[in-house]
Coordinates of C-alpha atoms in Angstrom, one line a residue:
Chain O
M1 CA 0.0 0.0 0.0
S2 CA 1.3 3.4 -0.9
I3 CA 1.3 6.1 1.7
I4 CA -0.1 8.6 -0.8
P5 CA -3.9 8.7 -0.8
E6 CA -5.6 7.2 -3.8
S7 CA -7.3 10.4 -5.0
L8 CA -3.9 12.2 -5.0
I9 CA -2.3 9.4 -7.0
Q10 CA -5.0 9.7 -9.6
V11 CA -4.3 13.4 -10.1
I12 CA -0.5 12.8 -10.2
D13 CA -0.9 10.0 -12.8
T14 CA -3.1 12.2 -14.9
F15 CA -0.6 15.1 -14.9
A16 CA 2.3 12.7 -15.6
N17 CA 0.6 11.8 -18.9
F18 CA 1.0 15.4 -20.1
P19 CA 3.7 16.0 -22.7
G20 CA 6.9 17.3 -21.0
V21 CA 5.7 16.5 -17.5
G22 CA 7.5 13.8 -15.5
K23 CA 6.5 12.0 -12.3
K24 CA 8.2 14.6 -10.1
S25 CA 6.7 17.7 -11.7
A26 CA 3.3 16.0 -11.7
K27 CA 3.7 15.5 -7.9
R28 CA 4.5 19.1 -7.4
M29 CA 1.5 20.2 -9.4
A30 CA -0.8 18.0 -7.6
Y31 CA 0.4 19.2 -4.2
Y32 CA 0.0 22.7 -5.4
L33 CA -3.7 22.1 -6.2
L34 CA -4.2 20.4 -2.9
K35 CA -2.9 23.4 -1.0
S36 CA -4.6 26.1 -3.1
P37 CA -8.2 27.2 -2.5
R38 CA -11.0 25.0 -3.6
Q39 CA -12.2 27.6 -6.1
E40 CA -9.0 27.3 -8.1
S41 CA -9.6 23.6 -8.7
V42 CA -13.2 24.2 -9.7
N43 CA -12.1 26.9 -12.2
L44 CA -9.5 24.5 -13.6
A45 CA -12.0 21.7 -14.0
K46 CA -14.5 24.0 -15.6
A47 CA -11.9 25.4 -18.0
I48 CA -11.0 21.9 -19.1
I49 CA -14.6 20.8 -19.7
N50 CA -15.2 24.0 -21.7
L51 CA -12.2 23.3 -23.8
K52 CA -13.5 19.9 -24.7
D53 CA -17.1 21.0 -25.2
R54 CA -16.6 24.2 -27.1
I55 CA -13.6 23.7 -29.4
H56 CA -14.2 21.9 -32.6
N57 CA -12.4 21.5 -35.9
C58 CA -13.5 23.9 -38.6
S59 CA -15.2 21.8 -41.3
Q60 CA -13.4 23.8 -44.0
C61 CA -9.8 24.2 -42.9
H62 CA -9.7 21.8 -39.9
N63 CA -8.2 24.4 -37.7
I64 CA -9.4 24.5 -34.1
S65 CA -12.2 27.0 -33.5
E66 CA -15.3 27.7 -31.3
T67 CA -17.3 28.5 -34.5
D68 CA -17.8 26.5 -37.6
P69 CA -16.6 27.7 -40.1
C70 CA -13.8 29.4 -38.2
R71 CA -13.1 33.1 -38.0
I72 CA -10.4 32.9 -40.6
C73 CA -12.5 31.0 -43.1
T74 CA -15.4 33.5 -42.8
D75 CA -13.2 36.7 -42.7
P76 CA -14.3 38.8 -45.8
K77 CA -10.9 40.6 -45.8
R78 CA -9.0 37.4 -46.4
D79 CA -7.6 36.5 -49.8
K80 CA -9.6 33.5 -50.8
T81 CA -7.4 32.5 -53.7
T82 CA -4.3 31.6 -51.5
L83 CA -4.1 28.6 -49.3
C84 CA -1.4 27.8 -46.8
V85 CA -1.1 24.1 -46.0
V86 CA 0.2 23.3 -42.5
E87 CA 0.6 20.2 -40.2
E88 CA -1.1 21.3 -37.0
P89 CA -3.3 24.1 -35.6
M90 CA -0.2 25.4 -33.7
D91 CA 1.4 26.2 -37.1
V92 CA -1.5 28.4 -38.0
I93 CA -1.0 30.4 -34.8
A94 CA 2.7 30.8 -35.6
I95 CA 2.0 32.1 -39.1
E96 CA -0.8 34.3 -37.9
N97 CA 1.6 35.9 -35.4
T98 CA 3.6 37.2 -38.2
G99 CA 0.6 39.4 -39.3
N100 CA 2.0 39.1 -42.8
Y101 CA -0.1 36.4 -44.4
R102 CA -3.7 37.3 -45.5
G103 CA -4.8 34.1 -47.2
L104 CA -6.6 31.0 -45.9
Y105 CA -5.3 27.9 -44.2
H106 CA -5.6 24.1 -44.5
V107 CA -4.6 21.9 -41.5
L108 CA -3.5 18.4 -42.5
G109 CA -3.5 17.0 -39.0
G110 CA -0.1 15.4 -39.4
V111 CA 2.3 14.2 -42.1
L112 CA 2.8 11.0 -44.0
S113 CA 4.8 8.7 -41.8
P114 CA 5.3 5.2 -43.0
L115 CA 6.8 3.9 -39.7
N116 CA 3.8 5.3 -37.7
G117 CA 1.3 3.9 -40.2
I118 CA 0.1 7.3 -41.2
G119 CA -0.9 7.2 -44.9
P120 CA -2.7 9.7 -47.2
D121 CA -6.2 8.5 -46.0
D122 CA -5.3 9.5 -42.4
L123 CA -4.8 13.1 -43.2
N124 CA -7.2 15.8 -44.3
I125 CA -6.2 15.5 -48.0
Q126 CA -9.5 14.7 -49.6
D127 CA -11.0 17.9 -48.2
L128 CA -8.0 19.8 -49.5
L129 CA -8.7 18.5 -53.0
H130 CA -12.3 19.6 -52.7
R131 CA -11.2 23.1 -51.7
I132 CA -8.8 23.9 -54.5
V133 CA -11.5 25.0 -57.1
S134 CA -11.3 28.6 -56.2
I135 CA -7.6 28.6 -55.3
K136 CA -4.7 30.1 -57.4
E137 CA -1.7 29.5 -55.1
I138 CA -0.9 26.8 -52.6
I139 CA 1.9 27.4 -50.1
L140 CA 3.2 24.2 -48.5
A141 CA 4.4 25.3 -45.0
L142 CA 5.3 21.9 -43.5
N143 CA 8.2 21.2 -41.1
S144 CA 11.5 20.5 -42.9
T145 CA 11.7 17.0 -41.5
R146 CA 12.0 13.8 -43.4
D147 CA 8.3 13.0 -43.3
G148 CA 7.4 16.7 -43.9
E149 CA 9.5 16.6 -47.1
T150 CA 7.8 13.4 -48.2
T151 CA 4.4 14.9 -47.7
E152 CA 5.4 18.0 -49.6
V153 CA 6.4 15.9 -52.6
Y154 CA 3.2 13.9 -52.3
L155 CA 1.0 16.9 -52.2
S156 CA 2.7 18.5 -55.1
K157 CA 2.2 15.3 -57.1
I158 CA -1.5 15.0 -56.5
L159 CA -2.2 18.8 -56.9
R160 CA 0.0 19.1 -60.0
N161 CA -2.6 19.1 -62.8
N162 CA -4.9 21.7 -61.4
N163 CA -3.5 24.9 -62.9
L164 CA -2.2 25.9 -59.5
N165 CA 0.9 27.8 -58.4
I166 CA 2.5 25.5 -55.8
T167 CA 5.2 26.9 -53.6
R168 CA 6.9 25.9 -50.4
L169 CA 8.7 27.8 -47.7
A170 CA 12.4 28.6 -48.2
H171 CA 15.1 26.6 -46.3
G172 CA 17.9 28.6 -44.8
L173 CA 19.4 30.5 -42.0
P174 CA 17.4 32.0 -39.1
I175 CA 17.5 35.8 -38.9
G176 CA 19.9 37.3 -36.4
T177 CA 22.1 34.2 -35.9
N178 CA 25.8 33.7 -36.6
L179 CA 26.9 31.7 -39.6
E180 CA 29.4 29.8 -37.6
F181 CA 26.8 28.3 -35.4
A182 CA 24.7 27.0 -38.2
D183 CA 24.8 23.2 -38.9
E184 CA 26.3 22.0 -42.1
T185 CA 23.0 20.8 -43.6
T186 CA 21.3 24.1 -43.1
L187 CA 24.3 25.9 -44.6
I188 CA 24.4 23.7 -47.6
R189 CA 20.6 24.3 -48.2
A190 CA 21.2 28.0 -47.7
I191 CA 23.9 28.1 -50.3
E192 CA 21.8 26.1 -52.7
G193 CA 18.8 28.4 -52.2
R194 CA 20.8 31.7 -52.4
T195 CA 19.1 34.7 -54.0
N196 CA 20.3 37.7 -55.9
I197 CA 20.6 41.0 -54.1
L198 CA 18.5 43.5 -56.1
Chain Z
M1 CA 50.1 15.2 -33.4
I2 CA 51.4 12.6 -30.9
L3 CA 50.2 11.1 -27.6
K4 CA 52.9 11.8 -25.0
K5 CA 51.6 10.0 -22.0
I6 CA 48.6 8.4 -20.5
L7 CA 47.4 7.7 -17.0
L8 CA 44.8 5.0 -16.2
K9 CA 42.8 4.6 -13.1
N10 CA 40.5 1.7 -12.4
F11 CA 40.5 0.9 -16.1
R12 CA 39.9 -2.8 -16.8
N13 CA 42.8 -4.6 -15.1
F14 CA 44.8 -1.4 -14.3
S15 CA 44.2 0.3 -10.9
N16 CA 46.6 3.1 -11.3
I17 CA 49.3 3.2 -13.9
E18 CA 51.2 5.7 -16.1
F19 CA 52.8 5.2 -19.5
V20 CA 55.1 7.5 -21.4
F21 CA 55.3 7.1 -25.1
D22 CA 57.9 7.6 -27.9
K23 CA 57.0 9.9 -30.8
N24 CA 57.5 7.2 -33.4
L25 CA 57.3 3.6 -32.5
N26 CA 55.9 2.0 -29.3
I27 CA 55.8 -1.7 -28.9
I28 CA 53.5 -3.0 -26.2
T29 CA 54.4 -6.6 -25.1
G30 CA 52.9 -8.9 -22.6
K31 CA 51.3 -12.3 -22.1
N32 CA 47.6 -12.9 -22.9
G33 CA 45.2 -10.9 -20.7
T34 CA 47.9 -8.5 -19.4
G35 CA 46.1 -5.5 -20.9
K36 CA 47.8 -4.7 -24.3
T37 CA 44.6 -4.1 -26.1
T38 CA 43.3 -2.2 -23.1
I39 CA 45.9 0.5 -23.5
L40 CA 44.8 0.9 -27.1
E41 CA 41.2 1.0 -25.9
S42 CA 41.9 3.8 -23.6
F43 CA 43.3 5.9 -26.5
H44 CA 40.0 5.3 -28.3
F45 CA 38.1 6.7 -25.3
L46 CA 40.2 9.9 -25.5
S47 CA 39.6 10.3 -29.2
Y48 CA 36.1 9.2 -29.6
T49 CA 34.8 9.1 -26.0
K50 CA 34.0 5.4 -26.3
S51 CA 35.4 2.0 -26.5
F52 CA 35.9 0.0 -29.7
K53 CA 35.1 -3.2 -27.8
T54 CA 32.0 -2.5 -25.9
N55 CA 29.0 -0.1 -25.9
Y56 CA 28.7 -0.3 -22.1
D57 CA 31.1 2.0 -20.2
T58 CA 30.4 0.2 -16.9
E59 CA 32.1 -2.9 -18.4
V60 CA 35.5 -1.3 -18.4
I61 CA 35.5 -0.3 -14.7
K62 CA 37.9 -2.4 -12.7
K63 CA 36.0 -4.9 -10.6
G64 CA 35.1 -3.6 -7.1
N65 CA 35.2 0.1 -8.1
N66 CA 32.6 2.6 -9.2
Y67 CA 34.5 4.9 -11.5
F68 CA 37.3 5.0 -14.1
Q69 CA 39.5 7.8 -15.2
I70 CA 41.8 8.3 -18.3
F71 CA 44.2 11.1 -18.5
G72 CA 46.1 11.8 -21.7
E73 CA 48.6 14.4 -22.9
F74 CA 48.7 15.2 -26.6
F75 CA 51.3 17.2 -28.3
D76 CA 50.4 19.2 -31.4
N77 CA 51.6 22.4 -33.0
N78 CA 54.2 22.9 -30.3
K79 CA 51.7 22.8 -27.5
N80 CA 50.4 20.3 -25.0
T81 CA 46.7 19.5 -24.7
H82 CA 45.4 17.6 -21.7
V83 CA 42.4 15.4 -22.2
N84 CA 40.7 14.0 -19.1
L85 CA 37.8 11.5 -19.3
N86 CA 36.0 10.5 -16.1
F87 CA 33.3 8.0 -15.8
T88 CA 31.3 7.4 -12.6
E89 CA 28.3 5.2 -12.3
K90 CA 26.3 8.1 -10.8
E91 CA 27.3 10.9 -13.1
G92 CA 28.1 9.1 -16.3
K93 CA 30.9 10.2 -18.7
R94 CA 32.5 13.6 -18.7
T95 CA 35.4 14.8 -20.8
F96 CA 37.6 17.8 -20.0
I97 CA 40.1 19.4 -22.5
N98 CA 42.7 21.5 -20.7
K99 CA 40.4 21.3 -17.6
K100 CA 37.5 22.8 -19.6
K101 CA 34.4 20.7 -19.7
L102 CA 33.5 19.4 -23.1
V103 CA 29.9 20.2 -23.9
R104 CA 29.4 18.6 -27.3
K105 CA 30.9 15.2 -28.1
I106 CA 31.3 16.3 -31.7
D107 CA 34.0 18.8 -30.6
I108 CA 36.5 16.1 -29.8
I109 CA 35.6 13.3 -32.2
G110 CA 38.1 13.4 -35.0
K111 CA 40.3 15.9 -33.3
Y112 CA 42.8 13.2 -32.5
P113 CA 42.3 10.8 -35.3
L114 CA 43.3 7.2 -34.7
I115 CA 43.6 4.4 -37.3
L116 CA 42.9 1.2 -35.5
L117 CA 43.8 -2.2 -36.8
S118 CA 42.2 -4.9 -34.7
P119 CA 41.9 -8.6 -35.5
E120 CA 38.1 -8.2 -36.0
D121 CA 38.8 -5.8 -38.9
Q122 CA 39.9 -8.7 -41.1
S123 CA 36.2 -9.0 -42.2
I124 CA 36.8 -5.9 -44.3
T125 CA 38.7 -8.0 -46.8
K126 CA 37.1 -11.4 -46.0
G127 CA 33.6 -10.5 -45.1
N128 CA 30.5 -9.7 -47.2
P129 CA 30.1 -6.5 -49.2
S130 CA 28.3 -4.6 -46.4
V131 CA 31.5 -4.6 -44.3
K132 CA 33.4 -2.9 -47.2
R133 CA 30.7 -0.4 -47.7
N134 CA 30.7 0.5 -44.0
F135 CA 34.5 0.8 -44.1
I136 CA 34.4 3.4 -47.0
D137 CA 31.3 5.1 -45.7
K138 CA 33.0 5.8 -42.4
I139 CA 36.0 7.4 -44.1
I140 CA 34.0 9.6 -46.5
S141 CA 31.6 10.6 -43.6
Q142 CA 34.6 11.9 -41.6
I143 CA 35.6 14.4 -44.3
D144 CA 32.3 15.1 -46.0
K145 CA 29.3 16.1 -43.8
Q146 CA 27.0 16.3 -46.8
Y147 CA 27.8 12.6 -47.6
L148 CA 27.0 11.6 -44.0
F149 CA 23.7 13.5 -44.1
N150 CA 22.6 11.9 -47.4
L151 CA 23.7 8.5 -46.2
V152 CA 21.7 8.8 -42.9
E153 CA 18.6 10.1 -44.8
Y154 CA 18.9 7.4 -47.4
N155 CA 19.2 4.6 -44.9
K156 CA 16.2 5.9 -42.9
R157 CA 14.2 6.3 -46.1
I158 CA 15.0 2.7 -47.0
T159 CA 13.7 1.6 -43.6
Q160 CA 10.5 3.6 -44.2
R161 CA 10.1 2.2 -47.6
N162 CA 10.6 -1.4 -46.6
Y163 CA 8.1 -1.0 -43.8
L164 CA 5.6 0.5 -46.2
L165 CA 6.1 -2.4 -48.6
K166 CA 5.2 -4.8 -45.9
T167 CA 2.0 -2.8 -45.1
Y168 CA 1.1 -2.9 -48.7
K169 CA 1.5 -6.6 -48.7
I170 CA -0.8 -7.1 -45.8
N171 CA -3.4 -4.9 -47.5
N172 CA -2.9 -6.7 -50.8
K173 CA -2.0 -3.5 -52.6
Y174 CA 0.3 -4.0 -55.5
I175 CA 0.0 -0.6 -57.1
Y176 CA 2.9 1.8 -57.5
D177 CA 1.1 4.9 -56.3
E178 CA 1.9 8.6 -55.6
Y179 CA 2.8 7.7 -52.0
F180 CA 5.6 5.4 -53.1
E181 CA 6.6 7.9 -55.9
S182 CA 7.1 10.6 -53.3
L183 CA 9.2 8.4 -51.1
D184 CA 11.3 7.3 -54.1
D185 CA 11.8 10.8 -55.5
L186 CA 13.5 11.8 -52.3
L187 CA 15.3 8.5 -51.9
I188 CA 16.8 8.9 -55.4
T189 CA 18.1 12.4 -54.6
N190 CA 20.0 11.0 -51.7
A191 CA 21.1 8.0 -53.7
K192 CA 22.6 10.1 -56.4
T193 CA 24.7 12.1 -54.1
I194 CA 25.9 8.9 -52.3
T195 CA 26.8 7.2 -55.6
Q196 CA 28.6 10.3 -57.0
K197 CA 30.7 10.7 -53.9
R198 CA 31.4 7.0 -53.4
N199 CA 32.7 6.7 -56.9
K200 CA 34.8 9.8 -56.6
F201 CA 36.2 8.5 -53.3
I202 CA 37.2 5.1 -54.8
N203 CA 38.9 7.0 -57.7
D204 CA 40.9 9.1 -55.3
Y205 CA 41.6 6.3 -52.8
N206 CA 42.7 3.6 -55.3
P207 CA 46.1 5.1 -56.2
I208 CA 46.9 5.7 -52.5
F209 CA 46.0 2.2 -51.6
K210 CA 47.9 0.7 -54.5
N211 CA 51.0 2.8 -53.7
E212 CA 50.9 1.8 -50.0
L213 CA 50.4 -1.9 -50.8
E214 CA 53.5 -1.8 -53.1
K215 CA 55.6 -0.2 -50.4
I216 CA 54.7 -2.7 -47.7
S217 CA 54.5 -5.9 -49.7
H218 CA 56.4 -8.1 -52.0
F219 CA 53.4 -9.1 -54.1
N220 CA 53.5 -9.2 -57.9
Y221 CA 49.8 -8.6 -58.3
K222 CA 48.1 -5.6 -59.8
S223 CA 45.8 -4.6 -57.1
T224 CA 42.7 -2.4 -57.3
I225 CA 39.5 -1.6 -55.4
N226 CA 36.5 -2.0 -57.6
I227 CA 33.0 -0.7 -57.2
I228 CA 29.9 -2.0 -59.1
N229 CA 27.1 0.5 -58.6
N230 CA 23.7 -1.2 -58.2
I231 CA 22.3 1.7 -60.1
E232 CA 24.7 2.9 -62.8
L233 CA 25.8 6.5 -62.4
N234 CA 24.6 8.2 -65.5
E235 CA 24.4 12.0 -64.8
E236 CA 21.4 12.8 -67.1
N237 CA 19.3 9.7 -66.8
Y238 CA 20.0 8.6 -63.2
F239 CA 16.7 9.8 -61.9
T240 CA 14.4 8.2 -64.5
N241 CA 16.6 5.1 -64.8
Y242 CA 16.5 4.4 -61.1
K243 CA 12.8 5.2 -60.8
N244 CA 11.9 2.9 -63.7
K245 CA 13.8 0.1 -62.0
L246 CA 11.9 0.7 -58.7
E247 CA 8.6 0.6 -60.5
E248 CA 9.6 -2.5 -62.5
K249 CA 10.6 -4.3 -59.3
F250 CA 7.6 -3.0 -57.3
V251 CA 5.5 -6.1 -57.2
K252 CA 8.5 -8.3 -56.3
D253 CA 9.6 -5.8 -53.6
V254 CA 6.1 -5.8 -52.0
K255 CA 6.2 -9.7 -51.9
F256 CA 9.6 -9.7 -50.2
G257 CA 9.1 -6.6 -48.1
R258 CA 12.4 -5.0 -49.1
T259 CA 13.9 -2.7 -51.7
S260 CA 15.9 -4.6 -54.2
R261 CA 17.7 -1.7 -56.0
G262 CA 19.9 1.1 -54.8
P263 CA 23.3 2.0 -53.5
H264 CA 22.7 0.0 -50.3
L265 CA 23.6 -2.9 -52.6
D266 CA 26.7 -1.5 -54.2
K267 CA 29.3 -4.2 -54.6
I268 CA 32.8 -3.3 -53.6
S269 CA 35.6 -5.7 -54.1
I270 CA 39.4 -5.9 -53.8
L271 CA 41.0 -7.4 -56.8
F272 CA 44.4 -9.1 -57.5
D273 CA 45.0 -9.1 -61.2
G274 CA 41.3 -8.8 -61.7
I275 CA 40.3 -11.6 -59.4
D276 CA 38.5 -11.0 -56.1
I277 CA 40.9 -11.7 -53.3
K278 CA 38.2 -13.5 -51.4
K279 CA 38.8 -16.3 -53.9
I280 CA 42.6 -16.4 -54.0
A281 CA 44.3 -14.7 -51.2
S282 CA 46.0 -16.5 -48.2
Q283 CA 45.6 -15.4 -44.6
G284 CA 48.9 -13.4 -44.7
E285 CA 47.9 -11.8 -48.0
H286 CA 44.5 -10.8 -46.6
K287 CA 46.3 -9.2 -43.6
V288 CA 48.8 -7.2 -45.7
V289 CA 45.9 -5.9 -47.9
L290 CA 44.0 -4.9 -44.7
I291 CA 47.0 -3.0 -43.4
A292 CA 47.5 -1.2 -46.8
L293 CA 43.8 -0.2 -46.6
K294 CA 44.3 1.2 -43.1
I295 CA 47.5 3.0 -44.0
A296 CA 45.7 4.5 -47.1
E297 CA 42.8 5.5 -44.8
G298 CA 45.3 7.4 -42.6
M299 CA 47.0 9.1 -45.5
F300 CA 43.6 10.1 -47.0
L301 CA 42.4 11.6 -43.8
Q302 CA 45.7 13.4 -43.3
N303 CA 45.4 14.9 -46.7
H304 CA 42.0 16.2 -46.0
T305 CA 42.3 17.3 -42.4
N306 CA 45.9 18.4 -42.1
S307 CA 46.3 16.6 -38.8
C308 CA 48.6 13.7 -38.2
V309 CA 46.9 10.3 -37.5
I310 CA 48.1 7.8 -34.9
Y311 CA 48.2 4.2 -35.9
L312 CA 47.1 1.5 -33.4
L313 CA 48.1 -1.9 -34.7
D314 CA 46.7 -4.6 -32.4
D315 CA 48.4 -8.0 -32.8
L316 CA 50.2 -6.8 -35.9
F317 CA 52.6 -9.7 -36.3
S318 CA 50.2 -12.6 -36.6
F319 CA 50.0 -14.2 -40.0
L320 CA 52.8 -12.0 -41.4
D321 CA 56.2 -13.1 -42.6
S322 CA 59.3 -11.2 -41.4
E323 CA 59.8 -9.3 -44.6
H324 CA 56.3 -7.9 -44.4
C325 CA 56.7 -7.0 -40.7
V326 CA 59.9 -5.0 -41.3
K327 CA 58.4 -3.2 -44.3
I328 CA 55.2 -2.3 -42.5
I329 CA 57.0 -1.1 -39.3
N330 CA 59.5 0.9 -41.2
K331 CA 56.9 2.5 -43.4
I332 CA 54.4 3.5 -40.7
S333 CA 56.6 4.5 -37.8
S334 CA 58.9 6.8 -39.9
E335 CA 56.0 9.2 -40.5
N336 CA 53.4 8.7 -37.7
Q337 CA 53.3 7.8 -34.1
T338 CA 52.6 4.0 -34.0
F339 CA 51.5 1.6 -31.3
V340 CA 52.0 -2.1 -31.9
T341 CA 51.0 -4.9 -29.6
T342 CA 52.5 -8.4 -29.6
T343 CA 52.7 -11.3 -27.1
S344 CA 56.5 -11.5 -27.1
M345 CA 59.6 -9.7 -28.2
L346 CA 60.9 -13.0 -29.5
H347 CA 59.0 -12.2 -32.7
L348 CA 60.9 -9.0 -33.0
N349 CA 64.3 -10.5 -32.2
D350 CA 63.8 -12.6 -35.3
Y351 CA 63.7 -9.4 -37.3
L352 CA 67.0 -8.0 -35.9
G353 CA 67.0 -5.6 -38.8
I354 CA 64.3 -3.6 -37.1
I355 CA 65.8 -3.5 -33.7
N356 CA 69.2 -2.6 -34.8
H357 CA 68.4 0.5 -36.8
L358 CA 65.1 1.6 -35.4
N359 CA 64.5 3.4 -32.1
F360 CA 61.5 2.3 -30.3
N361 CA 60.0 2.3 -26.9
E362 CA 59.1 -1.1 -25.4
I363 CA 56.3 -1.2 -22.9
C364 CA 56.4 -4.6 -21.2
L365 CA 53.3 -5.6 -19.2
D366 CA 54.7 -8.9 -17.8

């Protein structure tokens, strides 16, 4: 028998399942809740239930949203002829934070990954094909990982014959870093993708 | 660059011992199990932060202790560098260069390049083609990071591809679809770089190997290293050619669950007068060829990195006749710091020629 009460163990085990949280951190978080006022726990519980009840996937772009279609898809000021394809909802937030992109999004919900058994049917690719009728340019903004690259090539193949301009993000050096700290692969890509000045 | 001295604490059978080395030839003698190879193993720790015999650091701790320590003094460009490697069961492995803690392993690997000849290496000349591929892949990777990147990517993509082939078999899908095409497009890009660089390497390495073999041997054979690319390197049509072959073999590949074409199946062989040495060479001839391969490896790395390599020749004299021994020792130790292990000096006394005109440092462990 453990000396920790069962209800506390339950909370610790739940926290320990979170990404980036180990057993020790989970314990500290659970003790914190135990010591804090009851209202704080009630608020937390309510917030979590709200999260699950209110947030859905937008039926058009598959981004997370409280409305369907989402606010980006219904925004009249958005350029409806440009579509940016990303892996996860978090990527939409990253690009939105730049404030520079005014087109629409499409969230794939992952990338092709043979070893994890994720094939084209497991991603939101059919919906993407339905959406392209009114689209002129597709920007593939996937992570530059092995699986991300495979997915980029795959998408460019199945989208090819639709009279679309298909682009992908540039590979290269992060702004404000020193050349000497860049890894070789990034540098090679940056040299290959060099551009003319003026 | 040379290794001046080394201090071992709780390392295998040594509790606390210091060795001082000669800048040319060092001969380590001792009976079986006295720790000749252990000394070479400790050098490997300093250069690559790991053993060449085991992947488990705890195995090298002397029985009854919970830590080991290796302290080495290198001499290069007129200055001494102290490398200190500590391993404790609690804190793991830590390396210090001139008392400064090493953060990234990559900062020391290759800084003090060693060329190791161990009895197990004989499979490079005797074993199957994959051993030869690994041997040359390791050399090229050390001087060409782009090669290493493409090789790692290629191997991972082959693993992915084979896994997907098996999934298709289970689902009874025998159609070469866009998913496979996408995987293959990227696979071929990696494969082309690998093939180009491998062939160029063989071209550059061949004359060095030939030259070294002539210097250390008394063979009358014309020797060459030959590579037969699984996909022929044809600059313009490589992509379409390779892709057609993958498509052609697709149904068969799904059945067997593996990729039957590509540079992972390149055939490398060593030839004597055009015949594979696996068919004709004796034990001794195999050994001499292996040593020539290793010397050529050292020369090649030196040409590309501008740092002197150290040769570690474990059990050098087995299978060799006296003429070969003398030629090898003379050749290597005149240019590089060399460590040789042997069970007895009797061997050497047979070759009085060496002892009379060559200075060397004997480290006797008996």
